[in-house]
Amino acid sequence: MAVRNRSTLALGLACLLSAGVLGGVLVHDGEVGTDEALLDQVERGDEVRLKGALVRIADVAPGNHTYRLDTGDAATRVLVRADVAVPDGTYVVEGRVSSVGEPAVGQPRAVVVEASSISEPILFG
Amino acid sequence: MSPPWLSGPVPSPLWLAVIVLGLAGLALVAYALRALDVAGAVGSFVLGFVVAGLGGLGWLLLMVTFTGVGFVVTRTGRLRKEERRIAEDNDGERGLRNVLANGAAAALAAFAGQIQGVSRTVAALAFASAVAAVTADTAASELGSLAARARRVLPPFPAVAPGENGGVSWPGQAAAAAGALLIGMLSVPLLGLGWGHAWIPAVAGFVGCQLDSVLGASLERDAVRDGPLSKQDVNFIASAVPALVVLVGAALLL
């Protein structure tokens, strides 16, 4: 295959590689591909991916921890149950919705997520 | 189900940066590999930016699929095409007119999605139909020209040299069907269409390819025949017409 200019080819490939890496980091870090905007519609059994500030509120037993996840959505309160203990901070939580509490008037909707993974952002915490 | 970051609109400025980097990379690689000249590379960047900005990453990837298919089929059987003197000029290198001829209808379909009353699904179907038509036509032209024999698409269907404008062959038709089907199937994950809708761009793309052949046989000018339409005009019309038909039909029926 005839290459017009190897430097241009290298620059183009570097751009493509950078785009792939940056895109991968953005998805991993929950900057895109998360479901906070859908929290008012999720139902029991839905798989969700949420990013927010995770605060541990209870250790029910070893391997059974409960967190509050602040996603910035005041209309929904998200509780996360996980078998791993992580320090408070910003995380991307993936899991299945185990229960949804319909709100009383003026109260936020409560969504409980059984976490299958909790990951820390690489760059965009 | 397709994730929204792939098939939905661009979700954040950082995601737009990913798209710009990717587009710049593709344009530079295409230029370096002599798939596009400078104007063609700049044009493909702008066109890709418009499509990605209006549709999203998945819409752009569908266009990239067409570009990739075009790159491969253009270089398939290169020696045989050169022997038959039907290889694309400039070693298959495309310019701005080629880019616009093959991408403008798709970009217009993406614009149509911004019109009030045109749903995203309807615009996506029209967009995929335009991309399917140019993919089918490129595959048919490039692989059909390697066929042993061809016939003119219009009556009385005389035998013509493979690769001649308006000529069709069984390998070319098979390539057209495969190209249109590929785009139809990829439009499900990339555009977020349902599987029940995938046949629409596949059929529209194949029909667009036939329209290209008919226009090529009747109205296109070339080295031996005069006519009102250039090759690029024919490419644009053959992708815009099926996209428009699908746009109107889907808007009325869906």
CSV table of C-alpha atoms in Angstrom, one decimal:
chain,number,residue,atom,x,y,z
A,1,MET,CA,0.0,0.0,0.0
A,2,ALA,CA,1.4,3.4,-1.0
A,3,VAL,CA,1.9,5.7,1.9
A,4,ARG,CA,2.1,9.4,1.1
A,5,ASN,CA,3.7,10.5,4.3
A,6,ARG,CA,4.8,8.4,7.2
A,7,SER,CA,4.7,11.3,9.7
A,8,THR,CA,1.1,12.1,8.8
A,9,LEU,CA,0.2,8.5,9.1
A,10,ALA,CA,1.9,8.3,12.5
A,11,LEU,CA,0.1,11.5,13.6
A,12,GLY,CA,-3.3,10.2,12.4
A,13,LEU,CA,-2.8,6.9,14.3
A,14,ALA,CA,-1.7,8.8,17.4
A,15,CYS,CA,-5.0,10.8,17.2
A,16,LEU,CA,-7.0,7.7,16.8
A,17,LEU,CA,-5.2,6.0,19.7
A,18,SER,CA,-5.7,9.1,21.9
A,19,ALA,CA,-9.4,9.2,21.0
A,20,GLY,CA,-9.7,5.6,22.0
A,21,VAL,CA,-7.9,6.0,25.3
A,22,LEU,CA,-9.8,9.2,26.2
A,23,GLY,CA,-13.1,7.6,25.2
A,24,GLY,CA,-12.3,4.6,27.3
A,25,VAL,CA,-11.4,6.7,30.3
A,26,LEU,CA,-14.6,8.8,30.0
A,27,VAL,CA,-16.7,5.6,29.9
A,28,HIS,CA,-14.8,4.0,32.7
A,29,ASP,CA,-15.0,7.1,34.9
A,30,GLY,CA,-18.7,7.5,34.4
A,31,GLU,CA,-18.5,10.8,32.5
A,32,VAL,CA,-20.6,9.2,29.9
A,33,GLY,CA,-22.7,6.0,29.9
A,34,THR,CA,-24.3,6.4,33.3
A,35,ASP,CA,-28.0,6.4,34.2
A,36,GLU,CA,-28.5,9.3,36.6
A,37,ALA,CA,-30.9,11.0,34.2
A,38,LEU,CA,-33.1,7.8,34.2
A,39,LEU,CA,-33.4,7.5,38.0
A,40,ASP,CA,-37.0,8.7,38.0
A,41,GLN,CA,-37.9,5.9,35.6
A,42,VAL,CA,-35.9,2.9,36.8
A,43,GLU,CA,-37.8,-0.2,38.1
A,44,ARG,CA,-37.0,-3.2,40.1
A,45,GLY,CA,-34.8,-5.5,38.2
A,46,ASP,CA,-33.2,-2.9,36.0
A,47,GLU,CA,-29.4,-2.8,35.5
A,48,VAL,CA,-28.0,0.6,36.3
A,49,ARG,CA,-24.7,2.4,36.2
A,50,LEU,CA,-24.5,5.4,38.4
A,51,LYS,CA,-21.8,7.9,39.3
A,52,GLY,CA,-21.8,9.9,42.5
A,53,ALA,CA,-20.5,10.5,46.0
A,54,LEU,CA,-20.7,7.3,48.0
A,55,VAL,CA,-21.0,7.6,51.8
A,56,ARG,CA,-21.1,4.4,54.0
A,57,ILE,CA,-24.1,4.6,56.4
A,58,ALA,CA,-24.2,1.1,57.8
A,59,ASP,CA,-22.2,-2.1,58.1
A,60,VAL,CA,-25.0,-4.7,58.6
A,61,ALA,CA,-22.5,-7.5,58.8
A,62,PRO,CA,-19.1,-8.4,57.5
A,63,GLY,CA,-19.6,-8.4,53.7
A,64,ASN,CA,-22.9,-6.5,53.9
A,65,HIS,CA,-22.5,-2.8,53.7
A,66,THR,CA,-25.0,0.0,52.9
A,67,TYR,CA,-24.1,3.3,51.3
A,68,ARG,CA,-25.9,6.4,50.3
A,69,LEU,CA,-25.1,7.5,46.7
A,70,ASP,CA,-25.4,11.2,46.0
A,71,THR,CA,-25.9,11.6,42.3
A,72,GLY,CA,-26.9,15.2,42.4
A,73,ASP,CA,-30.6,14.3,41.8
A,74,ALA,CA,-32.5,15.6,44.7
A,75,ALA,CA,-35.7,13.8,43.6
A,76,THR,CA,-34.2,10.4,44.1
A,77,ARG,CA,-32.4,8.9,47.1
A,78,VAL,CA,-30.1,6.1,46.1
A,79,LEU,CA,-29.1,3.4,48.6
A,80,VAL,CA,-26.4,0.9,47.6
A,81,ARG,CA,-25.8,-2.5,49.1
A,82,ALA,CA,-22.5,-4.1,48.5
A,83,ASP,CA,-20.3,-6.8,49.8
A,84,VAL,CA,-17.2,-4.7,49.7
A,85,ALA,CA,-16.2,-1.9,52.0
A,86,VAL,CA,-14.9,1.2,50.3
A,87,PRO,CA,-13.9,4.6,51.8
A,88,ASP,CA,-16.2,7.5,51.2
A,89,GLY,CA,-15.6,9.2,47.9
A,90,THR,CA,-16.7,9.4,44.2
A,91,TYR,CA,-17.3,6.1,42.5
A,92,VAL,CA,-19.1,4.5,39.6
A,93,VAL,CA,-21.5,1.9,40.9
A,94,GLU,CA,-23.0,-0.8,38.7
A,95,GLY,CA,-25.7,-3.1,39.8
A,96,ARG,CA,-29.4,-4.2,39.7
A,97,VAL,CA,-32.2,-2.3,41.3
A,98,SER,CA,-33.6,-4.4,44.1
A,99,SER,CA,-36.4,-2.2,45.2
A,100,VAL,CA,-38.0,1.1,44.4
A,101,GLY,CA,-40.0,3.1,47.0
A,102,GLU,CA,-42.6,5.3,45.5
A,103,PRO,CA,-42.4,8.7,47.2
A,104,ALA,CA,-44.8,10.3,49.5
A,105,VAL,CA,-45.7,13.9,48.5
A,106,GLY,CA,-42.7,16.1,48.8
A,107,GLN,CA,-40.3,13.2,49.5
A,108,PRO,CA,-37.6,11.8,47.2
A,109,ARG,CA,-38.0,8.5,45.4
A,110,ALA,CA,-36.0,5.8,47.1
A,111,VAL,CA,-34.0,3.4,44.9
A,112,VAL,CA,-32.0,0.5,46.3
A,113,VAL,CA,-29.2,-0.9,44.2
A,114,GLU,CA,-27.4,-4.3,44.8
A,115,ALA,CA,-23.9,-3.4,43.6
A,116,SER,CA,-22.1,-5.8,41.4
A,117,SER,CA,-19.1,-3.5,41.0
A,118,ILE,CA,-17.8,-0.3,42.6
A,119,SER,CA,-15.0,1.4,40.7
A,120,GLU,CA,-13.0,4.5,41.3
A,121,PRO,CA,-12.6,7.0,38.5
A,122,ILE,CA,-9.1,7.2,37.0
A,123,LEU,CA,-9.1,10.9,36.0
A,124,PHE,CA,-12.5,12.3,36.3
A,125,GLY,CA,-13.3,11.9,40.0
B,1,MET,CA,-30.2,-2.5,23.7
B,2,SER,CA,-27.6,0.1,22.4
B,3,PRO,CA,-26.0,2.3,25.1
B,4,PRO,CA,-27.1,6.0,24.8
B,5,TRP,CA,-23.4,7.2,24.7
B,6,LEU,CA,-23.1,5.2,21.4
B,7,SER,CA,-26.4,5.6,19.7
B,8,GLY,CA,-27.6,8.8,21.4
B,9,PRO,CA,-26.6,12.5,21.0
B,10,VAL,CA,-23.1,13.7,22.1
B,11,PRO,CA,-23.4,13.6,25.9
B,12,SER,CA,-20.7,16.1,26.9
B,13,PRO,CA,-18.0,18.5,25.6
B,14,LEU,CA,-15.3,15.9,26.5
B,15,TRP,CA,-17.1,13.3,24.4
B,16,LEU,CA,-17.0,15.8,21.6
B,17,ALA,CA,-13.3,16.1,22.1
B,18,VAL,CA,-13.0,12.3,21.6
B,19,ILE,CA,-15.0,12.6,18.4
B,20,VAL,CA,-12.8,15.5,17.1
B,21,LEU,CA,-9.6,13.5,17.9
B,22,GLY,CA,-11.0,10.5,16.1
B,23,LEU,CA,-12.1,12.4,13.1
B,24,ALA,CA,-8.8,14.2,12.8
B,25,GLY,CA,-7.0,10.8,13.1
B,26,LEU,CA,-9.2,9.3,10.4
B,27,ALA,CA,-8.7,12.2,8.0
B,28,LEU,CA,-5.0,12.2,8.5
B,29,VAL,CA,-4.8,8.4,8.0
B,30,ALA,CA,-7.0,8.6,4.9
B,31,TYR,CA,-4.7,11.3,3.5
B,32,ALA,CA,-1.5,9.5,4.4
B,33,LEU,CA,-2.8,6.3,2.7
B,34,ARG,CA,-3.9,8.2,-0.4
B,35,ALA,CA,-7.5,7.3,0.2
B,36,LEU,CA,-8.4,11.1,0.2
B,37,ASP,CA,-6.6,14.2,-1.1
B,38,VAL,CA,-6.3,17.3,1.1
B,39,ALA,CA,-9.7,18.8,0.2
B,40,GLY,CA,-11.3,15.4,0.6
B,41,ALA,CA,-9.7,14.9,4.0
B,42,VAL,CA,-10.8,18.3,5.2
B,43,GLY,CA,-14.3,17.7,3.8
B,44,SER,CA,-14.6,14.3,5.5
B,45,PHE,CA,-13.6,15.9,8.8
B,46,VAL,CA,-16.3,18.6,8.5
B,47,LEU,CA,-18.9,16.2,7.3
B,48,GLY,CA,-18.1,13.8,10.1
B,49,PHE,CA,-18.3,16.6,12.6
B,50,VAL,CA,-21.7,17.6,11.4
B,51,VAL,CA,-23.0,14.1,11.5
B,52,ALA,CA,-21.5,13.3,14.9
B,53,GLY,CA,-22.7,16.6,16.3
B,54,LEU,CA,-26.3,16.1,15.0
B,55,GLY,CA,-26.5,12.4,15.5
B,56,GLY,CA,-23.8,11.1,17.8
B,57,LEU,CA,-20.9,8.7,17.8
B,58,GLY,CA,-22.8,5.8,16.4
B,59,TRP,CA,-24.0,7.8,13.4
B,60,LEU,CA,-20.4,8.7,12.7
B,61,LEU,CA,-19.3,5.1,13.1
B,62,LEU,CA,-21.8,4.0,10.5
B,63,MET,CA,-20.3,6.5,8.0
B,64,VAL,CA,-16.8,5.3,9.0
B,65,THR,CA,-18.0,1.7,8.1
B,66,PHE,CA,-18.9,3.0,4.6
B,67,THR,CA,-15.5,4.6,4.3
B,68,GLY,CA,-13.8,1.4,5.4
B,69,VAL,CA,-15.8,-0.8,3.0
B,70,GLY,CA,-15.0,1.7,0.2
B,71,PHE,CA,-11.3,1.6,1.0
B,72,VAL,CA,-11.2,-2.2,0.9
B,73,VAL,CA,-13.3,-2.8,-2.2
B,74,THR,CA,-11.6,-0.1,-4.2
B,75,ARG,CA,-8.3,-1.8,-3.6
B,76,THR,CA,-9.6,-5.3,-4.2
B,77,GLY,CA,-8.5,-6.7,-7.6
B,78,ARG,CA,-6.6,-3.5,-8.3
B,79,LEU,CA,-4.3,-5.1,-10.9
B,80,ARG,CA,-7.3,-6.6,-12.8
B,81,LYS,CA,-9.1,-3.3,-12.7
B,82,GLU,CA,-6.0,-1.6,-14.1
B,83,GLU,CA,-5.7,-4.2,-16.9
B,84,ARG,CA,-9.3,-3.4,-17.8
B,85,ARG,CA,-8.7,0.3,-17.4
B,86,ILE,CA,-11.6,0.7,-15.0
B,87,ALA,CA,-9.7,1.5,-11.8
B,88,GLU,CA,-10.5,4.8,-10.1
B,89,ASP,CA,-8.4,7.6,-11.2
B,90,ASN,CA,-5.5,8.8,-9.0
B,91,ASP,CA,-4.9,5.3,-7.6
B,92,GLY,CA,-8.4,5.3,-6.1
B,93,GLU,CA,-7.8,8.6,-4.2
B,94,ARG,CA,-11.0,10.5,-3.6
B,95,GLY,CA,-11.5,14.3,-3.5
B,96,LEU,CA,-14.0,16.7,-2.0
B,97,ARG,CA,-16.6,16.1,-4.7
B,98,ASN,CA,-16.5,12.4,-4.0
B,99,VAL,CA,-16.8,13.0,-0.3
B,100,LEU,CA,-19.8,15.3,-0.7
B,101,ALA,CA,-21.4,13.1,-3.3
B,102,ASN,CA,-21.4,10.1,-0.9
B,103,GLY,CA,-21.9,11.9,2.4
B,104,ALA,CA,-24.1,14.9,1.7
B,105,ALA,CA,-27.4,13.0,1.7
B,106,ALA,CA,-26.6,11.3,5.0
B,107,ALA,CA,-25.7,14.7,6.5
B,108,LEU,CA,-28.9,16.2,5.3
B,109,ALA,CA,-30.8,13.3,6.8
B,110,ALA,CA,-29.0,14.0,10.1
B,111,PHE,CA,-30.1,17.7,9.7
B,112,ALA,CA,-33.7,16.5,9.2
B,113,GLY,CA,-33.6,15.1,12.7
B,114,GLN,CA,-33.5,18.7,14.0
B,115,ILE,CA,-36.8,19.5,12.3
B,116,GLN,CA,-39.7,19.7,14.6
B,117,GLY,CA,-42.0,16.7,14.1
B,118,VAL,CA,-39.2,14.5,12.7
B,119,SER,CA,-38.4,11.9,15.4
B,120,ARG,CA,-34.9,10.6,16.0
B,121,THR,CA,-35.9,7.2,14.7
B,122,VAL,CA,-37.2,8.6,11.5
B,123,ALA,CA,-34.1,10.6,10.9
B,124,ALA,CA,-31.9,7.6,11.8
B,125,LEU,CA,-33.8,5.4,9.2
B,126,ALA,CA,-33.2,8.1,6.5
B,127,PHE,CA,-29.6,8.5,7.5
B,128,ALA,CA,-29.0,4.7,7.4
B,129,SER,CA,-30.7,4.5,4.1
B,130,ALA,CA,-28.4,7.1,2.6
B,131,VAL,CA,-25.3,5.4,4.0
B,132,ALA,CA,-26.6,2.0,2.8
B,133,ALA,CA,-27.2,3.3,-0.7
B,134,VAL,CA,-23.6,4.6,-1.1
B,135,THR,CA,-22.1,1.5,0.5
B,136,ALA,CA,-24.1,-0.8,-1.8
B,137,ASP,CA,-23.2,1.3,-4.8
B,138,THR,CA,-19.5,1.5,-4.0
B,139,ALA,CA,-19.4,-2.3,-3.3
B,140,ALA,CA,-21.3,-3.1,-6.5
B,141,SER,CA,-19.2,-0.8,-8.7
B,142,GLU,CA,-15.9,-1.9,-7.4
B,143,LEU,CA,-16.6,-5.7,-7.1
B,144,GLY,CA,-19.0,-5.9,-10.0
B,145,SER,CA,-16.3,-4.5,-12.3
B,146,LEU,CA,-14.3,-7.7,-11.6
B,147,ALA,CA,-17.1,-9.8,-12.9
B,148,ALA,CA,-16.6,-11.9,-16.1
B,149,ARG,CA,-19.7,-10.4,-17.8
B,150,ALA,CA,-22.2,-7.6,-17.3
B,151,ARG,CA,-25.4,-6.4,-18.9
B,152,ARG,CA,-26.8,-2.9,-19.3
B,153,VAL,CA,-29.5,-2.3,-16.6
B,154,LEU,CA,-32.0,-0.9,-19.2
B,155,PRO,CA,-33.8,-2.8,-22.0
B,156,PRO,CA,-32.9,-4.5,-24.2
B,157,PHE,CA,-30.1,-5.4,-21.7
B,158,PRO,CA,-27.2,-5.7,-24.1
B,159,ALA,CA,-23.9,-7.1,-22.9
B,160,VAL,CA,-21.5,-4.4,-21.8
B,161,ALA,CA,-18.0,-4.5,-20.4
B,162,PRO,CA,-17.9,-5.0,-16.7
B,163,GLY,CA,-17.3,-1.7,-14.9
B,164,GLU,CA,-19.1,0.3,-17.6
B,165,ASN,CA,-21.6,2.9,-16.3
B,166,GLY,CA,-25.1,1.5,-16.2
B,167,GLY,CA,-23.8,-2.1,-16.4
B,168,VAL,CA,-24.9,-4.7,-13.8
B,169,SER,CA,-23.6,-8.2,-13.0
B,170,TRP,CA,-24.6,-10.9,-10.5
B,171,PRO,CA,-21.4,-10.4,-8.4
B,172,GLY,CA,-22.1,-6.7,-8.4
B,173,GLN,CA,-25.7,-7.3,-7.2
B,174,ALA,CA,-24.5,-9.6,-4.5
B,175,ALA,CA,-22.0,-7.1,-3.3
B,176,ALA,CA,-24.7,-4.4,-3.3
B,177,ALA,CA,-27.0,-6.6,-1.3
B,178,ALA,CA,-24.2,-7.5,1.2
B,179,GLY,CA,-23.2,-3.8,1.6
B,180,ALA,CA,-26.8,-2.6,2.2
B,181,LEU,CA,-27.5,-5.5,4.5
B,182,LEU,CA,-24.3,-4.7,6.5
B,183,ILE,CA,-25.4,-1.1,7.0
B,184,GLY,CA,-28.9,-2.2,7.9
B,185,MET,CA,-27.7,-4.6,10.5
B,186,LEU,CA,-25.1,-2.2,12.0
B,187,SER,CA,-27.7,0.5,12.3
B,188,VAL,CA,-29.3,-1.4,15.1
B,189,PRO,CA,-26.5,-1.1,17.6
B,190,LEU,CA,-25.0,2.1,16.2
B,191,LEU,CA,-28.2,4.2,15.7
B,192,GLY,CA,-30.3,2.5,18.3
B,193,LEU,CA,-32.9,1.2,15.8
B,194,GLY,CA,-34.9,-1.9,16.5
B,195,TRP,CA,-34.2,-5.1,14.7
B,196,GLY,CA,-37.7,-4.8,13.2
B,197,HIS,CA,-36.5,-1.7,11.4
B,198,ALA,CA,-33.2,-2.9,10.1
B,199,TRP,CA,-34.6,-4.1,6.8
B,200,ILE,CA,-35.7,-0.6,5.9
B,201,PRO,CA,-32.2,0.9,5.2
B,202,ALA,CA,-31.1,-2.5,3.7
B,203,VAL,CA,-33.9,-2.4,1.1
B,204,ALA,CA,-33.6,1.3,0.6
B,205,GLY,CA,-29.8,1.0,0.1
B,206,PHE,CA,-30.2,-1.8,-2.5
B,207,VAL,CA,-32.9,0.1,-4.3
B,208,GLY,CA,-30.7,3.3,-4.3
B,209,CYS,CA,-27.9,1.2,-5.9
B,210,GLN,CA,-30.3,0.2,-8.7
B,211,LEU,CA,-31.3,3.8,-9.2
B,212,ASP,CA,-27.6,4.6,-9.5
B,213,SER,CA,-27.2,2.0,-12.3
B,214,VAL,CA,-30.3,3.3,-14.1
B,215,LEU,CA,-29.1,6.9,-13.9
B,216,GLY,CA,-25.6,5.7,-14.9
B,217,ALA,CA,-27.1,4.0,-18.0
B,218,SER,CA,-29.3,6.9,-19.0
B,219,LEU,CA,-28.2,10.4,-17.8
B,220,GLU,CA,-24.6,10.1,-16.7
B,221,ARG,CA,-21.8,11.5,-18.9
B,222,ASP,CA,-18.5,9.8,-19.1
B,223,ALA,CA,-15.6,9.5,-21.5
B,224,VAL,CA,-17.6,8.0,-24.3
B,225,ARG,CA,-21.1,9.5,-23.7
B,226,ASP,CA,-22.6,12.9,-23.0
B,227,GLY,CA,-25.2,13.5,-20.4
B,228,PRO,CA,-26.6,16.0,-17.9
B,229,LEU,CA,-25.3,14.3,-14.8
B,230,SER,CA,-21.7,13.7,-13.5
B,231,LYS,CA,-20.8,10.6,-11.6
B,232,GLN,CA,-21.0,12.6,-8.3
B,233,ASP,CA,-24.4,13.9,-9.2
B,234,VAL,CA,-25.6,10.4,-9.7
B,235,ASN,CA,-24.1,9.2,-6.4
B,236,PHE,CA,-25.8,12.0,-4.6
B,237,ILE,CA,-29.2,11.5,-6.2
B,238,ALA,CA,-29.1,7.7,-5.7
B,239,SER,CA,-28.5,8.2,-2.0
B,240,ALA,CA,-30.7,11.2,-1.5
B,241,VAL,CA,-33.8,9.7,-3.1
B,242,PRO,CA,-34.1,6.6,-1.0
B,243,ALA,CA,-33.3,8.6,2.1
B,244,LEU,CA,-36.0,11.1,1.3
B,245,VAL,CA,-38.5,8.4,0.5
B,246,VAL,CA,-37.7,6.7,3.8
B,247,LEU,CA,-37.9,10.0,5.7
B,248,VAL,CA,-41.3,10.8,4.3
B,249,GLY,CA,-42.6,7.3,4.6
B,250,ALA,CA,-41.4,6.7,8.1
B,251,ALA,CA,-42.6,10.1,9.3
B,252,LEU,CA,-46.1,9.2,8.0
B,253,LEU,CA,-46.2,5.6,9.2
B,254,LEU,CA,-44.2,5.4,12.4
